[in-house]
C-alpha positions as YAML, in Angstrom:
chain: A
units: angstrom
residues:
- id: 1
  name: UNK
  ca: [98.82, 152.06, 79.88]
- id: 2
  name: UNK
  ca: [102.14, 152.16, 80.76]
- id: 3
  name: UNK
  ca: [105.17, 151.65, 77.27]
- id: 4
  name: UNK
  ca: [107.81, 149.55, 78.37]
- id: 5
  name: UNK
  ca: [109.92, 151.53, 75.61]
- id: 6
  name: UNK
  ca: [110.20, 154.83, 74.83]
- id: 7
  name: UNK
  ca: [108.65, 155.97, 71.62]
- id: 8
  name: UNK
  ca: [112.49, 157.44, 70.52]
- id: 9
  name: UNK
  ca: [114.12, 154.22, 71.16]
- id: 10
  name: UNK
  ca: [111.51, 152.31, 69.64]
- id: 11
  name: UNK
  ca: [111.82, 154.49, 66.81]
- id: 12
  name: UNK
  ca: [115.12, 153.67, 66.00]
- id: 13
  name: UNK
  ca: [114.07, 149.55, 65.40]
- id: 14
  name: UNK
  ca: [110.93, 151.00, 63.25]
- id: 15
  name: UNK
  ca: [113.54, 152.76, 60.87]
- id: 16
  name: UNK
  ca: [116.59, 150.55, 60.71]
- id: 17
  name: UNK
  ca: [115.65, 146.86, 61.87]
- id: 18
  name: UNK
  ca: [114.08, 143.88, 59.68]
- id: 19
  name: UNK
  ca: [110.16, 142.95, 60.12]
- id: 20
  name: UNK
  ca: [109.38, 139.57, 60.50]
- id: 21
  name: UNK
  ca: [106.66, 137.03, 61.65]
- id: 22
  name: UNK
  ca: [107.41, 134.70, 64.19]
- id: 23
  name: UNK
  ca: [105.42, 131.50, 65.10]
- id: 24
  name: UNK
  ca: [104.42, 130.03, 68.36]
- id: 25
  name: UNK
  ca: [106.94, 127.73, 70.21]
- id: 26
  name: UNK
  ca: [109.76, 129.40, 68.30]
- id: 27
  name: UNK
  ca: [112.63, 131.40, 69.74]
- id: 28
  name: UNK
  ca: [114.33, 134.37, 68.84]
- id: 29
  name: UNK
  ca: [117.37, 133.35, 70.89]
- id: 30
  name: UNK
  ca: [119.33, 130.63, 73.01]
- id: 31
  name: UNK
  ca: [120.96, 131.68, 76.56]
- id: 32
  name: UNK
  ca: [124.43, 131.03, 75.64]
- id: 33
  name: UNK
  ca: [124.48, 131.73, 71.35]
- id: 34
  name: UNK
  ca: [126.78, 134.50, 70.03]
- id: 35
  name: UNK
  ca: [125.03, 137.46, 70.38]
- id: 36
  name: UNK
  ca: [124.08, 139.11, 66.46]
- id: 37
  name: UNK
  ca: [120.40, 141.15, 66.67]
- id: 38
  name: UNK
  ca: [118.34, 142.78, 69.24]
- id: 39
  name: UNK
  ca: [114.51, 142.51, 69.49]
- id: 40
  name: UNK
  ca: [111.84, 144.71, 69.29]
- id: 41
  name: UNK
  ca: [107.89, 143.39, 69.97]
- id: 42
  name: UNK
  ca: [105.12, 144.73, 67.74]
- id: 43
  name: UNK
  ca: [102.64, 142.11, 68.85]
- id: 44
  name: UNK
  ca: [102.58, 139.22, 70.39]
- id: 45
  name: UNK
  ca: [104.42, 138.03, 73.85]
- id: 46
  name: UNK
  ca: [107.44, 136.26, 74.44]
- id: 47
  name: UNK
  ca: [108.80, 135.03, 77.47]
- id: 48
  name: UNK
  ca: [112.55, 135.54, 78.72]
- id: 49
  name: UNK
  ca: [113.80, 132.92, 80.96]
- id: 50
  name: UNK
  ca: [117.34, 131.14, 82.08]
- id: 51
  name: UNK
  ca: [117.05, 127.06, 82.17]
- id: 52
  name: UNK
  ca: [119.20, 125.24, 84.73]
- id: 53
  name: UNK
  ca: [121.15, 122.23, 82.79]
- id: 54
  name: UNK
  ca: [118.61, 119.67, 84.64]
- id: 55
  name: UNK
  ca: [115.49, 121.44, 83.33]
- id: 56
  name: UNK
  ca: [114.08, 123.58, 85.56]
- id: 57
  name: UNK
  ca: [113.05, 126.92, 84.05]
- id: 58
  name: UNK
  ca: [112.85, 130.88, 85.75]
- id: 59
  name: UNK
  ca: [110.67, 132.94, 83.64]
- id: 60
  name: UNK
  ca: [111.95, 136.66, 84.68]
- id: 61
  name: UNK
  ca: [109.56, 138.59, 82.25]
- id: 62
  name: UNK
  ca: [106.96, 138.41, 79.52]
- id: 63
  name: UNK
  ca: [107.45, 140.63, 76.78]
- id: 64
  name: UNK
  ca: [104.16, 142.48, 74.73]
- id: 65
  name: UNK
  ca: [103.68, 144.72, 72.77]
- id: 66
  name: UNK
  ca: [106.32, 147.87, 72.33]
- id: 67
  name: UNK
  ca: [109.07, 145.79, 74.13]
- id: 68
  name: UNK
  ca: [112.60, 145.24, 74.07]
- id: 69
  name: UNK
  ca: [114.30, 141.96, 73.84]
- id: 70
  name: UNK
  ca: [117.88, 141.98, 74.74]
- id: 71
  name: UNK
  ca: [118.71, 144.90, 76.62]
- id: 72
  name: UNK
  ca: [121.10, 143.23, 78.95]
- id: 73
  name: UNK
  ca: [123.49, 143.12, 75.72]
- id: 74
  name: UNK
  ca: [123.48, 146.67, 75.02]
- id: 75
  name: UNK
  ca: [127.14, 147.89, 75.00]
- id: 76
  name: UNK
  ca: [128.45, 144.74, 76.78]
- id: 77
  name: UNK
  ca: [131.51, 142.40, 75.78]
- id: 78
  name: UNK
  ca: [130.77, 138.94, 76.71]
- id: 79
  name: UNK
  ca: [129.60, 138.53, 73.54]
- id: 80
  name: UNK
  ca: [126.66, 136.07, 74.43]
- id: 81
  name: UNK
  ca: [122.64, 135.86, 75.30]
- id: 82
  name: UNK
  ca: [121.87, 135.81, 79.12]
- id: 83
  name: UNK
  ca: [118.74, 134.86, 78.47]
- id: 84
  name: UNK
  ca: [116.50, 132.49, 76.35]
- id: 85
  name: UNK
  ca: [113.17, 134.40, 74.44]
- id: 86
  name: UNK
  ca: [110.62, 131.94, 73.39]
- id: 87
  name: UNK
  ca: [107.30, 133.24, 71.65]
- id: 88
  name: UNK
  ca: [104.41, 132.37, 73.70]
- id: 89
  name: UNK
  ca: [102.16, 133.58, 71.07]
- id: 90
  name: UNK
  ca: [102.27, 134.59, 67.30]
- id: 91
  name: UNK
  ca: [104.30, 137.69, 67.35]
- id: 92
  name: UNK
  ca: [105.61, 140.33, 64.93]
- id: 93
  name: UNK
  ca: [109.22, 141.51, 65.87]
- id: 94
  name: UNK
  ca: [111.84, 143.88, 64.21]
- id: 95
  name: UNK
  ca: [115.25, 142.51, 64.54]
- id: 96
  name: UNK
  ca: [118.31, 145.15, 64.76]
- id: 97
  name: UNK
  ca: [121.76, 144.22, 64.49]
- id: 98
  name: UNK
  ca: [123.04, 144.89, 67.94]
- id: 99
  name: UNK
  ca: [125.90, 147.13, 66.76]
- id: 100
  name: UNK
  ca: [123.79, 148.99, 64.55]
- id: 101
  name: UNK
  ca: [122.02, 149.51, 67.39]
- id: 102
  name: UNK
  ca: [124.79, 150.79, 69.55]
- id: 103
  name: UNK
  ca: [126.15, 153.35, 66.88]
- id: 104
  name: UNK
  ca: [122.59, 154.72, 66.60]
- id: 105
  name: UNK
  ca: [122.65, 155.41, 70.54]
- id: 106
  name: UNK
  ca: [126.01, 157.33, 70.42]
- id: 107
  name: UNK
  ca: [125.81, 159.46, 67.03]
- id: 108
  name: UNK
  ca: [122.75, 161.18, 69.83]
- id: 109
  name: UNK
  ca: [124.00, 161.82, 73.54]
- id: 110
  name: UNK
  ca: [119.99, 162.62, 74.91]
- id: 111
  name: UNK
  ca: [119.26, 159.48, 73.24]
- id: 112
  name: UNK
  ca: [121.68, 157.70, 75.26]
- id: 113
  name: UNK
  ca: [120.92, 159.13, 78.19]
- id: 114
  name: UNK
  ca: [117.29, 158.17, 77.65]
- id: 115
  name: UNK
  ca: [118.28, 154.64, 77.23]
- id: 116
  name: UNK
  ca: [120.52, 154.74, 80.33]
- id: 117
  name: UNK
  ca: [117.42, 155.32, 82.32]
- id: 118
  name: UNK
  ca: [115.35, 153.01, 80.65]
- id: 119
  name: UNK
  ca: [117.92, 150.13, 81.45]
- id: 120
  name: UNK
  ca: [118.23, 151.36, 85.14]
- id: 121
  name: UNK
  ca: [114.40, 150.88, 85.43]
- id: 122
  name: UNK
  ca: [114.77, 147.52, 83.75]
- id: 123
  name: UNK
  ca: [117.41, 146.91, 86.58]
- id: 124
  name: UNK
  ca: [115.17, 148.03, 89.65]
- id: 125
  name: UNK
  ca: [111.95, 145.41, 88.29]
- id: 126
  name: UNK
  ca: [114.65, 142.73, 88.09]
- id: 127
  name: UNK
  ca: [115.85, 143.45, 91.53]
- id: 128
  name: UNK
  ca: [112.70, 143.80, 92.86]
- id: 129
  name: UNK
  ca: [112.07, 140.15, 91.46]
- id: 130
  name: UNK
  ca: [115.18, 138.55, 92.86]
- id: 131
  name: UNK
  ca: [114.35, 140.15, 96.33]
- id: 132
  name: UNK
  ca: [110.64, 138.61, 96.28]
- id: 133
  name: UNK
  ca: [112.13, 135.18, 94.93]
- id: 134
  name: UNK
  ca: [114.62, 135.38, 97.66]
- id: 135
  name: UNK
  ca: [113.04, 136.80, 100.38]
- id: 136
  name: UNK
  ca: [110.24, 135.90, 100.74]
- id: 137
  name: UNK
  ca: [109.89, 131.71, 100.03]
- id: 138
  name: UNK
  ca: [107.31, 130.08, 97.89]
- id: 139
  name: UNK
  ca: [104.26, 132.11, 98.67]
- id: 140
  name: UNK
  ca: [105.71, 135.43, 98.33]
- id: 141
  name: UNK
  ca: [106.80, 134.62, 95.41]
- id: 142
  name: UNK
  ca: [103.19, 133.88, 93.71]
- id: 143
  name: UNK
  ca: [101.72, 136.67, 95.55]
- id: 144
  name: UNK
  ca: [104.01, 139.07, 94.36]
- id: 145
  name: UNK
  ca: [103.67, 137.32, 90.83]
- id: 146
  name: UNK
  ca: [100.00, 137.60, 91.25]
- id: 147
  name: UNK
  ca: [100.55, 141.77, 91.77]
- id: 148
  name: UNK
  ca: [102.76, 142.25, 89.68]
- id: 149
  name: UNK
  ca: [100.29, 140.71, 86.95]
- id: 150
  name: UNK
  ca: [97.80, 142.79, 88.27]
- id: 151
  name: UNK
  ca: [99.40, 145.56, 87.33]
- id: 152
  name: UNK
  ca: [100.56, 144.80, 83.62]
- id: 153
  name: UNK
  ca: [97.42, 142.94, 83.00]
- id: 154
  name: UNK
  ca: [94.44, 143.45, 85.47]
- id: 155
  name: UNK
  ca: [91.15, 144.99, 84.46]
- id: 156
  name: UNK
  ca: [89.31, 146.57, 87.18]
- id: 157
  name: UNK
  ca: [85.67, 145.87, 87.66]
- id: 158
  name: UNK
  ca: [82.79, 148.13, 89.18]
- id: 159
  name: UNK
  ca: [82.76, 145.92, 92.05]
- id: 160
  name: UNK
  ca: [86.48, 146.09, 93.22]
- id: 161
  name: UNK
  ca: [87.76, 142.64, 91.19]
- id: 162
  name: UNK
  ca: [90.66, 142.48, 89.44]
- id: 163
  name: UNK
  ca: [90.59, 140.45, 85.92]
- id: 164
  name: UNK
  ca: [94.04, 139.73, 85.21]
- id: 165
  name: UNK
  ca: [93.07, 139.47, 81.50]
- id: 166
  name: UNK
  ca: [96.03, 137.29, 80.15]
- id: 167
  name: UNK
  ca: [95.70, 133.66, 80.18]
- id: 168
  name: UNK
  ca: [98.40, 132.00, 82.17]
- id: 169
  name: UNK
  ca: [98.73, 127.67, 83.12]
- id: 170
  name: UNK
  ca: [99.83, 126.58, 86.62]
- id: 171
  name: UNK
  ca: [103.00, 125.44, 84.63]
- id: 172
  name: UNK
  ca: [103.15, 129.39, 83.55]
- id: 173
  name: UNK
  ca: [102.94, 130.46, 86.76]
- id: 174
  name: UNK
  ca: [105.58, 127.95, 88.03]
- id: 175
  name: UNK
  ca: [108.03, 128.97, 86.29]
- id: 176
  name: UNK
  ca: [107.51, 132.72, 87.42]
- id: 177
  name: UNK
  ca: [108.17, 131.58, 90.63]
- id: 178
  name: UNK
  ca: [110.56, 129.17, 90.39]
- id: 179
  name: UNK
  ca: [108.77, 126.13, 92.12]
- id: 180
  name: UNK
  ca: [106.93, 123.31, 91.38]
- id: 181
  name: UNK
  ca: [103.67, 123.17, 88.86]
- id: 182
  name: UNK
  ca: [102.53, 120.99, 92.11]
- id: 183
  name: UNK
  ca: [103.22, 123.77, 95.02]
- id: 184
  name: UNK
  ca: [101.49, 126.18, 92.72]
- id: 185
  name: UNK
  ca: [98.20, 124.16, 92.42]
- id: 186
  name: UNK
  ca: [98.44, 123.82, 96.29]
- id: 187
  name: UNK
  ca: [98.75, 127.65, 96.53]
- id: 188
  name: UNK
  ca: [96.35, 128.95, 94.66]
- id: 189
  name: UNK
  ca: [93.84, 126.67, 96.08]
- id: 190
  name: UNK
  ca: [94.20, 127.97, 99.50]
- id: 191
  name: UNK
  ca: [93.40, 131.64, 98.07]
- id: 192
  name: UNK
  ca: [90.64, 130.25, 96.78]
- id: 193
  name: UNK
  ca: [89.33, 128.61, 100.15]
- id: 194
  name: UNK
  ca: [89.99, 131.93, 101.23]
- id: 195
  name: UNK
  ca: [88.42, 134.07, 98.46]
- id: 196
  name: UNK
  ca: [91.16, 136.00, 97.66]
- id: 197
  name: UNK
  ca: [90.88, 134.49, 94.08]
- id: 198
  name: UNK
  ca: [88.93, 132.44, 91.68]
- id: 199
  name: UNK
  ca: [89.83, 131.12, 88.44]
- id: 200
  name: UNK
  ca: [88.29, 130.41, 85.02]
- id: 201
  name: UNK
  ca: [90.20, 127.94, 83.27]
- id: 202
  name: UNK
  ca: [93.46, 130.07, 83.01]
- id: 203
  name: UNK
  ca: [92.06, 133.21, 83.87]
- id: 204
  name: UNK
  ca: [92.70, 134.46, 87.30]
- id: 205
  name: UNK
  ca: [90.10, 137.21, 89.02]
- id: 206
  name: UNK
  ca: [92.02, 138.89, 92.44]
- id: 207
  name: UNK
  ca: [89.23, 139.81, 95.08]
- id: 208
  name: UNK
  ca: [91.70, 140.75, 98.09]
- id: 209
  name: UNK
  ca: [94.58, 142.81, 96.96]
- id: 210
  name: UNK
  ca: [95.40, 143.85, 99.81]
- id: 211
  name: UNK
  ca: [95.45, 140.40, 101.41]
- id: 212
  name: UNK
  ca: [98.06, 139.36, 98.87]
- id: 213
  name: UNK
  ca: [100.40, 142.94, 100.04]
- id: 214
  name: UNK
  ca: [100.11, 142.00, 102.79]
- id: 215
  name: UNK
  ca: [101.30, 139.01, 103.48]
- id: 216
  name: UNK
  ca: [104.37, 139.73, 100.66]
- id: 217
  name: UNK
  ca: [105.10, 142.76, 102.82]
- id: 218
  name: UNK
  ca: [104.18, 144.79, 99.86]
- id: 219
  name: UNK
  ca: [106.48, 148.08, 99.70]
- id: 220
  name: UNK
  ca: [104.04, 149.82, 97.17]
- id: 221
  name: UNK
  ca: [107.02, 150.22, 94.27]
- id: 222
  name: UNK
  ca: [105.78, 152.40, 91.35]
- id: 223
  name: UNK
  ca: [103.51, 150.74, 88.43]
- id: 224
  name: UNK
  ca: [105.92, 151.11, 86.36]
- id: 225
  name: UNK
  ca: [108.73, 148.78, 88.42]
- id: 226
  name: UNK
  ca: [105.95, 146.62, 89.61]
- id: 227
  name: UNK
  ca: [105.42, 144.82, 86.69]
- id: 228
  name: UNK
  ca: [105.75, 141.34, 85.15]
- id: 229
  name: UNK
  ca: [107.40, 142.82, 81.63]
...
């Protein structure tokens, strides 16, 4: 399994930051409100997304367990959320006054460093989202959504199937891909006709990977940029 934080930076939220218990439907924080804490996931998931004013909602990650929530404020002066986190399921998060934060960072320079490269990796999974969203129209989209959940989620049975154990709606996906709940239906029926999926309920299975690469023009990135968190 693959931390989406490392253990010294996650240390610093287990030693100075605030537990709390946080129900479903709630969120930690509004794309646009003064920025005050940082987040840190114990358990649960939450999902970070940016909401036009007419509705429409891009989900850009989903946040488990030992993640950060609010990285793109890290030493930064505008002084204001990019981003919307809503808890898609019970969680347990430490909150960390941003500043606090911040001084914690620079009283250690390798600690700062190691941050630095966390964020740039955080940087090359959102690029590598943009580029699939932009690049590559509707279906590339949900087939590199579908990978990409592969690889933070998917089990792998004895015959070759994927289980991409994580329960996700058509709405869910939707908004991953920034389309219609309608054009995903439509989608992921035709990779069923074609067996390169089945679904239970909201559980998806993968049978042809390398169907799906394909047709994205996969570039193989590393499991750790390929990722949905």
């Amino acid at each position: 399994m693959i931390d989406p934080l490392p253990a010294n930076i996650s240390k610093i939220f287990k030693e100075n930051g605030s537990l709390l218990k946080i129900s479903k439907g709630s969120h930690l924080c509004l794309e646009g409100e003064p920025v005050k804490d940082i987040f840190y996931v114990v358990s649960g998931k939450v999902i970070l997304s940016k909401e036009t004013v007419s509705g429409k909602e891009l989900t850009l990650r989903i946040c488990g367990s030992n993640d950060c929530i609010g990285e793109g404020i890290i030493f930064s002066k505008t002084g204001f959320y990019p981003l919307s986190a809503k808890v898609m399921e019970s969680a347990t998060i430490i909150t960390l006054d941003k500043n606090l934060f911040e001084m914690c960072l620079s009283q250690e320079p390798a600690l700062l460093i190691e941050c630095i490269s966390w964020l740039q990796l955080q940087n090359l999974k959102a690029q590598t989202k943009m580029r699939d969203l932009l690049l590559y129209g509707k279906k590339g989209a949900l087939y590199s959504t579908i990978i990409r959940l592969t690889n933070t989620y998917g089990m792998l049975k004895e015959n070759g199937d994927i289980v991409i154990d994580y329960p996700l709606t058509n709405s869910d996906l939707a908004n991953l891909c920034a389309t219609s709940r309608e054009v995903i239906n439509r989608m992921l029926n035709e990779l069923k006709k074609l067996e390169v999926i089945s679904f239970d309920k909201s559980i998806i299975t993968v049978h042809k990977l390398d169907f799906l690469k394909r047709e994205c023009e996969c570039e193989n990135c590393p499991l750790n940029i390929c990722r949905i968190d």
